[in-house]
Every structure is written in C-alpha cells, then in structure tokens.
C-alpha cells in the first residue's frame, strides 16, 4: 500500500516519505519489473444438483411464501425482471430503515454439513445508489449457526444481480433466505425477482492444485491448514485480533487527505462483514492536535486496521467487495497488504485498487506488488490484473501464497502473478521475517488523486473474511 509509516516500528522514520508508485518508475525505470494480465474471473463450479429450492421464486401469481419485516409493505407489481411480475418492498415508516423480504418457511429444510448453497436474486431500486443484500442464515431450531451476505450498490434504477454462497456447518439444520433493502428512505422501495437457491456442492474428488477452491469445511485448502481467521461474525471489531488506528495522519507522505479513526462511523461489523467506510464530513474533523497539514480539521475520514498477530509464510486470503465503482470513485484507494511486524525491509501488496471518475479505466484493475524498501535499493515488482467483472458489484477472493523462495497471487483462485528468487534475487532477504496484515481505505494521494464532485460518499470497503493458512 503506497502510504507513509508514521513510526519507526512500522519500518520508516517518522516523516519519511515513500514515493508513490508512479514516482518509483522514475527512480529506476530501467530495472522495474511491471506487467499487466487480463483475468477472466471464474464462475462458481456447478454441482450435481441444480434444482432451485426456492418456493415461488418468480412471484408471478402472488407473494405466497414471502413476507416483509415490520414497517415495510410487500406487494406484487408488474415490470419484473424480464417481464411479468416482481415483489416490491416499500418502506412505510417515516425514517430510513432496512427492510427484509423473508421466506416464510426456511428454504433449505435439512442441510448437509459441508454442502455449498449458492443463492442469487435480481433486484432494482426506485432510486439509484441504494444497497441491496442477499443473506443466507443457518439455524437449528432457533439457534443461529452462521450466515453469509452478498451485497450490491445499485448504480441506477435498472435490474442488477446480487449473489452469495454459504457452506453449511452442520447436518439437519435449515437455511433462511433474506433479501434486504439497506437503509431505505421513507417511501423508497426495492423490487425483487427470480430468487434462486441451489445446492452447488462441487461433484467429484477435491481439487489438488494449490490455487483451487477450499474444501467444504473451510479448515484446509489443498495442502494448507487454517491457522487464523476472522469471519467478522461478532458485534464489533475483535480487539484481540486487530488494532484500529485512531486520529492517525498515516499516509501524509503520499498526500492522502483522510483522518483515520477508530469509531463506528468509519470501522464497524454487521451481518458477518467488516466495513471500512470513507466519509466526506459535513464539518471538518480535527485529526489530533499535531496535524500540521490540516490544523483546522480534515474534510474526509476513513479507517485502517492491522493484525495483532504476525506470520512468516502462508496463504493470506481476503474475500471482499471493493468501493471502486466505475465513474463514481475517484480518489479512493483500498488496500490489503502486509508489513514486517518489527519493521525493516519488505512489503507485500496482495491487493491495491484505485477509484476513477467518469471515463476512468481503473475500476476493474487489481494491482499486486512487492517492495524491498522505499528508497529505491531495488525497484518494486508489480502486476496489474484486469478482471472481466466489476469488483465493486459483489464479493471476490484475493490471496497471496508466500513460501520460501516464492510468492504467488490469486484473484478468485486463479493464479495471476508469481515472483521467485530467480525473478527477484532479494525476495528471501526482504521477506525472511514475520509480517502483519493491514486493511485500509486511503482517500486522495499522489496516485489516485483527490476526490471530486463525482465521488460518491460514504464509500464502503466490505470484507467478508480474512484467513491465514499454513503448510
């Protein structure tokens, strides 16, 4: 992550400036190793069973099998996805609320432990920029066992697909299907149509390639064993796992403009998802009493977390929905990266993306990079993976497998980039120590540029899980 470390513990002296990525090229353009690859993100593997388990999925004749949460009205209306009818969820209250379209009887009557249940729905909103979520929840009677949530922020009032995948934890439980209109204003509505839920458990023997999907239990990944994870199922950020920066001007060396804060407005968990939210503040927020750049306060706030634990080697994985929507995200800069716990050389950027305004081309690009240091001792080595999907429209998996002499990067379990001691002689020297994981959302800076009038705030970087596997 191109940003400034504000303490010697982070590896750079206070006030030291790390060159932004485009400036590094000027330092050592002849030696820099940079590449671009076009990546077609793989669709989920279809299982043997393809029957839609949802009762009344198209709502063509009635709303039978569905009900709405309190203060919301449910009605069958014309103009469904592909014609016909859909159901409309309308906020009948006088304040903004989250409404739910819920299956009357839990759609999966009896789960099988380890089976993968894939759901999707087509949704549209009465106004643009509304978030709609699809949630699967596992219950044994009234005992909650787990859930997964997929979300989409609708860029317009047209139809869009939202999906999620859940792996059952037990046998004999049920799975509940919900479609949520998130914080709908009074009188606002969303339409829901063509809801599906299928048992998508892959058929045949488990995969053996290190980059293929994990086993149904989630505890191993083709030779990797789960050592640490946060599924963000609690009611707040787990302080035993994460340190959240507060009143931090981290990133000033890159001209970033947000104050990083430890408060619910910027960093929170809900529905099994961690959200790092960048905000444009109505009034400037003072970032401590030593903010020389913005002594009267900053117009933007955001968040950064780092793990309390550190690891040397492993598969480091995140499933996330990015905030870099096409045309409305200029100045946003989310990252998933690693730095040495004790400072010194080495940085592993598993994912960096930057937003773009109208006509921008960065919205589907994933930047994957390693650094020796920030003074040009060795040039960074980087690759840009271009996806065929919109990473802001749903959740995708980003990972790096780091072993002695090699680092491999993956997007949705497809290998995108590899560095070895043959391509990078300094690899083991820079990465021969434990590293911590960092998650952050920078705003502004010398790489993405400042937000402008087209940038939509609040902007959410949503993380479904972070996992660490080791051999």
Short mmCIF file of C-alpha atoms in Angstrom, two decimals:
data_model
loop_
_atom_site.label_atom_id
_atom_site.label_comp_id
_atom_site.label_asym_id
_atom_site.label_seq_id
_atom_site.Cartn_x
_atom_site.Cartn_y
_atom_site.Cartn_z
CA UNK A 1 0.00 0.00 0.00
CA UNK A 2 1.54 3.25 -1.05
CA UNK A 3 1.38 5.20 2.15
CA UNK A 4 3.55 6.63 4.89
CA UNK A 5 4.53 4.80 8.06
CA UNK A 6 4.45 7.24 10.94
CA UNK A 7 6.62 5.31 13.39
CA UNK A 8 9.94 3.52 13.39
CA UNK A 9 8.08 0.35 14.42
CA UNK A 10 6.43 0.39 11.00
CA UNK A 11 9.78 0.42 9.27
CA UNK A 12 10.30 4.07 8.26
CA UNK A 13 11.31 7.04 10.38
CA UNK A 14 8.55 9.49 11.29
CA UNK A 15 8.12 11.96 8.46
CA UNK A 16 9.87 9.78 5.88
CA UNK A 17 8.15 9.88 2.51
CA UNK A 18 7.51 6.80 0.49
CA UNK A 19 7.39 7.59 -3.22
CA UNK A 20 4.04 7.00 -4.87
CA UNK A 21 4.00 4.15 -7.42
CA UNK A 22 4.24 6.38 -10.50
CA UNK A 23 7.30 8.11 -9.00
CA UNK A 24 9.09 4.85 -8.26
CA UNK A 25 9.21 4.23 -12.01
CA UNK A 26 11.17 7.44 -12.40
CA UNK A 27 13.69 6.30 -9.78
CA UNK A 28 14.53 3.05 -11.51
CA UNK A 29 12.55 2.79 -14.71
CA UNK A 30 15.12 0.65 -16.48
CA UNK A 31 15.14 -2.00 -13.76
CA UNK A 32 11.48 -2.01 -12.70
CA UNK A 33 9.51 -5.13 -13.41
CA UNK A 34 5.87 -4.35 -14.20
CA UNK A 35 3.28 -6.40 -16.04
CA UNK A 36 -0.40 -6.48 -16.92
CA UNK A 37 -2.55 -9.56 -17.30
CA UNK A 38 -6.18 -9.90 -18.38
CA UNK A 39 -8.07 -12.13 -15.99
CA UNK A 40 -11.39 -13.79 -16.63
CA UNK A 41 -12.73 -14.44 -13.13
CA UNK A 42 -14.03 -17.95 -12.81
CA UNK A 43 -17.70 -18.65 -12.24
CA UNK A 44 -18.63 -20.98 -9.36
CA UNK A 45 -18.44 -24.64 -10.24
CA UNK A 46 -21.87 -26.14 -10.72
CA UNK A 47 -22.72 -29.07 -8.52
CA UNK A 48 -24.63 -32.18 -9.41
CA UNK A 49 -27.89 -30.80 -8.04
CA UNK A 50 -29.19 -27.74 -9.95
CA UNK A 51 -32.82 -27.65 -8.72
CA UNK A 52 -33.97 -24.26 -7.44
CA UNK A 53 -35.04 -24.87 -3.84
CA UNK A 54 -36.92 -21.56 -3.51
CA UNK A 55 -40.72 -21.69 -3.23
CA UNK A 56 -42.39 -19.14 -5.55
CA UNK A 57 -39.12 -17.66 -6.85
CA UNK A 58 -40.67 -15.52 -9.62
CA UNK A 59 -43.69 -14.05 -7.75
CA UNK A 60 -45.71 -14.29 -10.96
CA UNK A 61 -49.07 -15.10 -9.36
CA UNK A 62 -48.75 -13.94 -5.75
CA UNK A 63 -46.38 -13.14 -2.89
CA UNK A 64 -47.07 -16.55 -1.36
CA UNK A 65 -44.08 -17.89 0.54
CA UNK A 66 -42.66 -14.43 1.32
CA UNK A 67 -43.26 -11.79 3.99
CA UNK A 68 -41.84 -8.35 4.82
CA UNK A 69 -40.26 -7.09 8.02
CA UNK A 70 -42.09 -4.67 10.30
CA UNK A 71 -42.90 -1.21 8.88
CA UNK A 72 -42.42 -2.48 5.32
CA UNK A 73 -45.15 -3.33 2.81
CA UNK A 74 -44.84 -6.21 0.32
CA UNK A 75 -46.80 -6.17 -2.93
CA UNK A 76 -46.76 -7.94 -6.30
CA UNK A 77 -46.19 -5.44 -9.11
CA UNK A 78 -45.77 -5.51 -12.87
CA UNK A 79 -42.42 -4.85 -14.52
CA UNK A 80 -40.48 -7.83 -13.22
CA UNK A 81 -37.07 -8.94 -14.36
CA UNK A 82 -37.53 -9.99 -17.97
CA UNK A 83 -41.21 -9.03 -17.87
CA UNK A 84 -44.05 -10.39 -15.78
CA UNK A 85 -44.14 -9.58 -12.07
CA UNK A 86 -41.87 -8.96 -9.11
CA UNK A 87 -42.40 -8.13 -5.43
CA UNK A 88 -41.95 -4.60 -4.17
CA UNK A 89 -40.56 -3.95 -0.70
CA UNK A 90 -41.59 -0.42 0.35
CA UNK A 91 -40.56 1.48 3.49
CA UNK A 92 -43.83 2.60 5.09
CA UNK A 93 -42.10 4.27 8.04
CA UNK A 94 -41.23 7.96 8.32
CA UNK A 95 -37.50 7.35 8.79
CA UNK A 96 -34.82 5.45 6.85
CA UNK A 97 -34.85 1.75 7.72
CA UNK A 98 -33.53 -1.60 6.50
CA UNK A 99 -36.30 -3.84 5.23
CA UNK A 100 -36.29 -7.58 4.62
CA UNK A 101 -38.08 -9.87 2.17
CA UNK A 102 -38.02 -13.19 4.05
CA UNK A 103 -39.01 -16.71 3.06
CA UNK A 104 -42.00 -17.77 5.17
CA UNK A 105 -40.57 -21.26 5.65
CA UNK A 106 -36.80 -21.66 5.63
CA UNK A 107 -35.94 -22.68 2.07
CA UNK A 108 -33.46 -25.45 2.93
CA UNK A 109 -35.33 -27.79 5.25
CA UNK A 110 -32.37 -30.03 6.14
CA UNK A 111 -28.73 -29.12 5.48
CA UNK A 112 -25.82 -31.44 4.86
CA UNK A 113 -22.61 -30.42 6.63
CA UNK A 114 -20.07 -29.08 4.14
CA UNK A 115 -22.59 -28.62 1.32
CA UNK A 116 -22.31 -25.35 -0.58
CA UNK A 117 -25.56 -23.42 -1.07
CA UNK A 118 -25.47 -20.75 -3.79
CA UNK A 119 -28.15 -18.05 -3.93
CA UNK A 120 -28.95 -15.19 -6.28
CA UNK A 121 -31.71 -12.65 -6.86
CA UNK A 122 -32.46 -9.87 -9.32
CA UNK A 123 -33.12 -6.51 -7.71
CA UNK A 124 -33.80 -2.91 -8.66
CA UNK A 125 -34.40 0.26 -6.68
CA UNK A 126 -36.75 3.22 -7.00
CA UNK A 127 -33.70 5.48 -6.69
CA UNK A 128 -30.01 4.88 -7.59
CA UNK A 129 -27.12 4.25 -5.17
CA UNK A 130 -29.15 2.03 -2.84
CA UNK A 131 -27.54 -1.07 -1.37
CA UNK A 132 -29.39 -4.38 -1.55
CA UNK A 133 -28.12 -7.51 0.18
CA UNK A 134 -28.83 -11.22 -0.14
CA UNK A 135 -28.40 -13.16 3.10
CA UNK A 136 -28.32 -16.87 3.88
CA UNK A 137 -28.62 -17.84 7.56
CA UNK A 138 -28.27 -21.31 9.05
CA UNK A 139 -30.42 -22.25 12.08
CA UNK A 140 -31.01 -25.31 14.19
CA UNK A 141 -34.43 -24.55 15.57
CA UNK A 142 -33.95 -21.03 16.97
CA UNK A 143 -30.20 -21.41 17.42
CA UNK A 144 -28.24 -19.28 14.97
CA UNK A 145 -25.27 -21.15 13.41
CA UNK A 146 -23.84 -18.78 10.79
CA UNK A 147 -24.52 -16.66 7.73
CA UNK A 148 -23.12 -15.15 4.55
CA UNK A 149 -24.14 -11.88 2.95
CA UNK A 150 -23.68 -10.66 -0.61
CA UNK A 151 -24.42 -7.03 -1.48
CA UNK A 152 -24.63 -4.76 -4.48
CA UNK A 153 -24.84 -0.97 -4.56
CA UNK A 154 -27.19 -0.22 -7.43
CA UNK A 155 -25.70 2.41 -9.78
CA UNK A 156 -29.07 3.15 -11.39
CA UNK A 157 -32.73 2.06 -11.34
CA UNK A 158 -32.25 -0.92 -13.64
CA UNK A 159 -32.15 -4.61 -12.76
CA UNK A 160 -28.96 -5.99 -11.20
CA UNK A 161 -28.00 -9.39 -9.83
CA UNK A 162 -26.90 -9.99 -6.24
CA UNK A 163 -25.50 -13.33 -5.07
CA UNK A 164 -23.86 -15.12 -2.18
CA UNK A 165 -22.59 -18.59 -1.25
CA UNK A 166 -22.87 -20.33 2.12
CA UNK A 167 -21.25 -23.55 3.34
CA UNK A 168 -23.39 -25.44 5.85
CA UNK A 169 -21.75 -26.05 9.21
CA UNK A 170 -23.96 -28.94 10.36
CA UNK A 171 -26.34 -31.63 9.11
CA UNK A 172 -30.07 -31.37 9.76
CA UNK A 173 -30.26 -27.57 10.12
CA UNK A 174 -32.20 -25.10 7.94
CA UNK A 175 -31.17 -22.19 5.72
CA UNK A 176 -33.18 -18.96 5.69
CA UNK A 177 -33.18 -16.70 2.59
CA UNK A 178 -33.46 -12.91 3.01
CA UNK A 179 -33.26 -10.00 0.56
CA UNK A 180 -32.53 -6.71 2.33
CA UNK A 181 -33.06 -3.14 1.21
CA UNK A 182 -30.39 -1.37 3.28
CA UNK A 183 -31.39 1.91 4.95
CA UNK A 184 -34.16 2.75 2.53
CA UNK A 185 -35.51 6.30 2.98
CA UNK A 186 -39.17 6.77 3.89
CA UNK A 187 -41.32 5.84 0.91
CA UNK A 188 -38.43 4.26 -1.03
CA UNK A 189 -38.68 0.74 -2.40
CA UNK A 190 -36.79 -2.12 -3.99
CA UNK A 191 -38.11 -4.76 -6.38
CA UNK A 192 -37.08 -8.40 -6.03
CA UNK A 193 -37.48 -11.15 -8.62
CA UNK A 194 -36.11 -14.53 -9.75
CA UNK A 195 -34.71 -15.67 -6.42
CA UNK A 196 -32.67 -18.89 -6.58
CA UNK A 197 -31.04 -21.15 -4.02
CA UNK A 198 -29.29 -24.30 -5.18
CA UNK A 199 -27.08 -26.94 -3.67
CA UNK A 200 -23.92 -26.12 -5.63
CA UNK A 201 -21.61 -28.58 -3.91
CA UNK A 202 -18.82 -29.49 -6.35
CA UNK A 203 -19.03 -33.05 -7.57
CA UNK A 204 -16.07 -35.42 -7.68
CA UNK A 205 -12.84 -35.54 -5.69
CA UNK A 206 -11.47 -32.39 -4.05
CA UNK A 207 -9.07 -30.30 -6.15
CA UNK A 208 -5.36 -30.70 -5.64
CA UNK A 209 -3.96 -27.54 -7.22
CA UNK A 210 -2.90 -25.01 -4.54
CA UNK A 211 -4.91 -22.27 -6.20
CA UNK A 212 -8.28 -24.05 -6.43
CA UNK A 213 -11.26 -23.59 -4.09
CA UNK A 214 -11.10 -24.69 -0.49
CA UNK A 215 -12.62 -27.83 0.95
CA UNK A 216 -16.21 -27.66 2.27
CA UNK A 217 -15.16 -27.38 5.94
CA UNK A 218 -13.04 -24.29 5.35
CA UNK A 219 -10.25 -25.64 7.56
CA UNK A 220 -7.91 -26.76 4.78
CA UNK A 221 -7.14 -25.60 1.25
CA UNK A 222 -5.45 -28.33 -0.78
CA UNK A 223 -2.44 -28.74 1.46
CA UNK A 224 -2.93 -25.61 3.57
CA UNK A 225 -4.34 -25.70 7.10
CA UNK A 226 -6.29 -22.80 8.58
CA UNK A 227 -4.26 -21.18 11.39
CA UNK A 228 -6.07 -17.87 11.95
CA UNK A 229 -9.26 -16.28 10.69
CA UNK A 230 -11.74 -13.53 11.31
CA UNK A 231 -15.19 -14.09 9.80
CA UNK A 232 -16.44 -10.83 11.38
CA UNK A 233 -19.49 -12.52 12.88
CA UNK A 234 -19.30 -10.56 16.15
CA UNK A 235 -20.93 -7.29 17.13
CA UNK A 236 -17.72 -5.27 16.74
CA UNK A 237 -14.09 -5.42 15.67
CA UNK A 238 -12.26 -8.04 17.76
CA UNK A 239 -9.55 -6.14 19.66
CA UNK A 240 -7.66 -9.39 20.28
CA UNK A 241 -7.21 -9.75 16.51
CA UNK A 242 -6.98 -6.17 15.25
CA UNK A 243 -5.58 -2.79 16.22
CA UNK A 244 -7.59 0.07 14.69
CA UNK A 245 -5.72 3.31 14.05
CA UNK A 246 -7.26 6.37 15.67
CA UNK A 247 -6.76 10.07 14.91
CA UNK A 248 -3.98 8.99 12.57
CA UNK A 249 -2.45 11.03 9.76
CA UNK A 250 -0.79 7.90 8.36
CA UNK A 251 -0.34 8.44 4.65
CA UNK A 252 0.56 12.11 4.72
CA UNK A 253 3.79 11.31 2.88
CA UNK A 254 1.61 10.35 -0.09
CA UNK A 255 -0.56 13.45 0.27
CA UNK A 256 -3.55 11.45 1.46
CA UNK A 257 -6.29 13.57 2.99
CA UNK A 258 -8.33 11.41 5.39
CA UNK A 259 -8.08 11.23 9.16
CA UNK A 260 -8.03 7.53 10.10
CA UNK A 261 -10.38 7.00 13.01
CA UNK A 262 -11.45 4.24 15.40
CA UNK A 263 -15.17 4.96 15.58
CA UNK A 264 -18.35 3.20 14.36
CA UNK A 265 -18.84 5.77 11.61
CA UNK A 266 -15.66 4.54 9.92
CA UNK A 267 -14.96 0.96 11.08
CA UNK A 268 -17.70 -1.49 12.07
CA UNK A 269 -19.01 -5.03 11.66
CA UNK A 270 -22.55 -6.06 10.74
CA UNK A 271 -24.08 -9.17 9.22
CA UNK A 272 -20.76 -11.02 9.18
CA UNK A 273 -18.99 -8.25 7.25
CA UNK A 274 -16.31 -5.75 8.29
CA UNK A 275 -16.85 -2.32 6.73
CA UNK A 276 -14.16 0.35 6.39
CA UNK A 277 -16.09 3.47 5.45
CA UNK A 278 -14.64 6.63 3.91
CA UNK A 279 -16.74 9.71 4.59
CA UNK A 280 -16.90 13.26 3.35
CA UNK A 281 -17.63 15.15 6.55
CA UNK A 282 -20.22 17.93 6.78
CA UNK A 283 -17.82 19.82 9.06
CA UNK A 284 -14.02 19.40 9.30
CA UNK A 285 -12.79 16.81 11.80
CA UNK A 286 -9.62 17.58 13.75
CA UNK A 287 -7.14 14.71 13.47
CA UNK A 288 -5.45 15.16 16.83
CA UNK A 289 -3.56 18.28 17.93
CA UNK A 290 -0.45 17.81 15.74
CA UNK A 291 -1.96 17.82 12.26
CA UNK A 292 0.25 20.38 10.54
CA UNK A 293 -1.38 19.86 7.12
CA UNK A 294 -4.94 20.42 8.29
CA UNK A 295 -4.83 22.27 11.63
CA UNK A 296 -8.47 23.32 11.24
CA UNK A 297 -9.62 19.77 10.55
CA UNK A 298 -9.97 17.34 7.67
CA UNK A 299 -12.89 17.04 5.29
CA UNK A 300 -12.51 13.26 4.94
CA UNK A 301 -12.32 10.38 7.42
CA UNK A 302 -11.62 6.69 6.89
CA UNK A 303 -10.08 3.68 8.66
CA UNK A 304 -7.10 1.34 8.93
CA UNK A 305 -6.67 -1.95 10.81
CA UNK A 306 -3.65 -4.19 11.37
CA UNK A 307 -3.49 -7.64 12.93
CA UNK A 308 -2.13 -8.14 16.42
CA UNK A 309 -0.61 -11.46 15.26
CA UNK A 310 2.17 -11.88 12.70
CA UNK A 311 3.15 -14.74 10.37
CA UNK A 312 6.11 -15.83 8.32
CA UNK A 313 4.82 -17.68 5.25
CA UNK A 314 1.30 -18.85 4.49
CA UNK A 315 -1.69 -18.33 2.26
CA UNK A 316 -3.12 -14.93 3.17
CA UNK A 317 -6.68 -14.58 1.89
CA UNK A 318 -9.46 -12.00 1.90
CA UNK A 319 -12.98 -12.07 0.46
CA UNK A 320 -14.19 -8.53 -0.14
CA UNK A 321 -16.37 -6.13 -2.09
CA UNK A 322 -14.40 -3.10 -3.25
CA UNK A 323 -15.61 0.52 -3.23
CA UNK A 324 -14.08 1.46 -6.59
CA UNK A 325 -17.25 1.58 -8.70
CA UNK A 326 -16.80 2.83 -12.24
CA UNK A 327 -17.20 6.58 -12.67
CA UNK A 328 -18.05 7.47 -9.05
CA UNK A 329 -14.95 6.57 -7.03
CA UNK A 330 -12.14 8.98 -7.92
CA UNK A 331 -9.75 9.42 -5.00
CA UNK A 332 -10.50 6.10 -3.25
CA UNK A 333 -7.63 3.69 -2.56
CA UNK A 334 -8.41 0.44 -0.66
CA UNK A 335 -5.61 -1.98 0.22
CA UNK A 336 -4.95 -5.48 1.57
CA UNK A 337 -1.24 -5.72 2.34
CA UNK A 338 1.50 -6.84 4.74
CA UNK A 339 4.45 -5.25 6.51
CA UNK A 340 7.11 -6.65 8.88
CA UNK A 341 5.94 -6.77 12.50
CA UNK A 342 9.27 -5.43 13.66
CA UNK A 343 9.95 -3.02 10.81
CA UNK A 344 12.61 -3.24 8.15
CA UNK A 345 12.56 -4.29 4.52
CA UNK A 346 9.68 -5.86 2.64
CA UNK A 347 6.09 -5.04 1.73
CA UNK A 348 3.60 -7.41 0.15
CA UNK A 349 0.62 -5.77 -1.55
CA UNK A 350 -1.90 -8.55 -2.08
CA UNK A 351 -4.41 -6.06 -3.45
CA UNK A 352 -4.43 -2.35 -4.21
CA UNK A 353 -7.09 -0.65 -6.30
CA UNK A 354 -7.82 2.98 -7.04
CA UNK A 355 -11.10 4.55 -7.99
CA UNK A 356 -11.92 6.55 -11.09
CA UNK A 357 -14.27 9.27 -12.22
CA UNK A 358 -16.36 9.36 -15.40
CA UNK A 359 -14.40 7.80 -18.24
CA UNK A 360 -11.82 6.31 -15.86
CA UNK A 361 -10.38 2.87 -16.58
CA UNK A 362 -9.14 1.71 -13.17
CA UNK A 363 -12.43 0.25 -11.86
CA UNK A 364 -11.63 -3.39 -12.82
CA UNK A 365 -7.86 -3.40 -12.16
CA UNK A 366 -6.15 -5.18 -9.26
CA UNK A 367 -2.56 -4.13 -8.52
CA UNK A 368 -0.25 -6.76 -6.95
CA UNK A 369 3.20 -5.62 -5.81
CA UNK A 370 6.26 -6.38 -3.72
CA UNK A 371 8.75 -3.85 -2.39
CA UNK A 372 12.24 -4.21 -0.96
CA UNK A 373 12.26 -0.72 0.57
CA UNK A 374 11.08 2.80 -0.24
CA UNK A 375 14.43 4.36 -1.11
CA UNK A 376 15.00 2.54 -4.41
CA UNK A 377 17.60 0.00 -3.24
CA UNK A 378 15.73 -2.40 -5.52
CA UNK A 379 12.78 -1.38 -7.71
CA UNK A 380 9.35 -2.65 -6.83
CA UNK A 381 7.94 -5.52 -8.90
CA UNK A 382 4.28 -5.30 -9.80
CA UNK A 383 1.48 -6.67 -11.96
CA UNK A 384 -1.93 -5.26 -12.84
CA UNK A 385 -4.67 -7.90 -13.17
CA UNK A 386 -7.67 -6.75 -15.21
CA UNK A 387 -10.88 -8.60 -14.37
CA UNK A 388 -13.96 -9.23 -16.52
CA UNK A 389 -16.26 -8.47 -13.58
CA UNK A 390 -16.92 -5.37 -11.50
CA UNK A 391 -15.17 -5.92 -8.13
CA UNK A 392 -17.48 -3.30 -6.59
CA UNK A 393 -20.65 -5.19 -7.53
CA UNK A 394 -20.03 -8.26 -5.36
CA UNK A 395 -17.58 -10.21 -3.24
CA UNK A 396 -14.41 -11.75 -4.66
CA UNK A 397 -11.43 -13.56 -3.15
CA UNK A 398 -7.91 -12.10 -3.20
CA UNK A 399 -4.96 -14.10 -1.90
CA UNK A 400 -1.19 -14.49 -1.86
CA UNK A 401 0.67 -17.70 -1.14
CA UNK A 402 4.02 -16.84 0.41
CA UNK A 403 6.61 -19.58 0.84
CA UNK A 404 10.42 -19.67 0.98
CA UNK A 405 11.64 -18.52 -2.42
CA UNK A 406 8.23 -17.81 -3.97
CA UNK A 407 5.12 -15.62 -3.72
CA UNK A 408 2.00 -16.33 -5.81
CA UNK A 409 -1.02 -14.03 -6.19
CA UNK A 410 -4.61 -15.14 -6.92
CA UNK A 411 -7.92 -13.49 -7.81
CA UNK A 412 -10.91 -15.77 -7.27
CA UNK A 413 -8.48 -18.71 -7.10
CA UNK A 414 -6.91 -18.01 -10.48
CA UNK A 415 -3.16 -17.56 -10.48
CA UNK A 416 -2.30 -14.04 -11.72
CA UNK A 417 1.33 -13.38 -10.75
CA UNK A 418 4.39 -15.24 -9.44
CA UNK A 419 7.71 -13.97 -8.08
CA UNK A 420 10.59 -16.31 -7.21
CA UNK A 421 14.25 -15.90 -6.24
CA UNK A 422 15.00 -16.32 -9.95
CA UNK A 423 12.93 -13.23 -10.87
CA UNK A 424 13.61 -11.43 -7.60
CA UNK A 425 17.01 -12.26 -6.02
CA UNK A 426 16.20 -10.15 -2.94
CA UNK A 427 12.92 -11.98 -2.22
CA UNK A 428 14.02 -14.08 0.76
CA UNK A 429 16.11 -11.25 2.19
CA UNK A 430 13.14 -8.87 2.21
CA UNK A 431 10.58 -11.43 3.37
CA UNK A 432 12.55 -13.55 5.84
CA UNK A 433 10.61 -12.43 8.92
CA UNK A 434 7.04 -12.34 10.37
CA UNK A 435 4.60 -9.87 8.80
CA UNK A 436 1.29 -8.39 9.96
CA UNK A 437 -1.79 -7.89 7.77
CA UNK A 438 -3.15 -4.43 7.09
CA UNK A 439 -6.53 -3.35 5.74
CA UNK A 440 -7.17 0.28 4.94
CA UNK A 441 -9.04 2.72 2.76
CA UNK A 442 -6.96 5.73 1.78
CA UNK A 443 -8.61 8.86 0.42
CA UNK A 444 -6.73 11.06 -2.01
CA UNK A 445 -3.00 10.91 -2.51
CA UNK A 446 -0.44 11.20 -5.25
CA UNK A 447 -1.60 8.03 -7.01
CA UNK A 448 -5.43 8.17 -7.12
CA UNK A 449 -5.70 11.96 -6.94
CA UNK A 450 -8.22 13.81 -4.82
CA UNK A 451 -11.94 13.01 -4.73
CA UNK A 452 -14.11 15.26 -6.86
CA UNK A 453 -17.79 16.09 -7.22
CA UNK A 454 -18.47 12.73 -8.90
CA UNK A 455 -17.09 10.67 -5.98
CA UNK A 456 -19.87 9.02 -4.00
CA UNK A 457 -19.63 9.11 -0.21
CA UNK A 458 -19.90 7.29 2.08
CA UNK A 459 -17.75 4.72 0.28
CA UNK A 460 -17.59 1.23 1.78
CA UNK A 461 -14.78 -1.33 1.60
CA UNK A 462 -16.57 -4.50 2.78
CA UNK A 463 -14.63 -7.56 3.96
CA UNK A 464 -16.37 -10.90 4.41
CA UNK A 465 -13.36 -12.73 5.87
CA UNK A 466 -9.61 -12.68 6.32
CA UNK A 467 -7.88 -16.07 6.69
CA UNK A 468 -4.34 -17.28 7.18
CA UNK A 469 -3.42 -20.82 6.12
CA UNK A 470 -0.06 -22.51 6.57
CA UNK A 471 1.55 -25.76 5.46
#
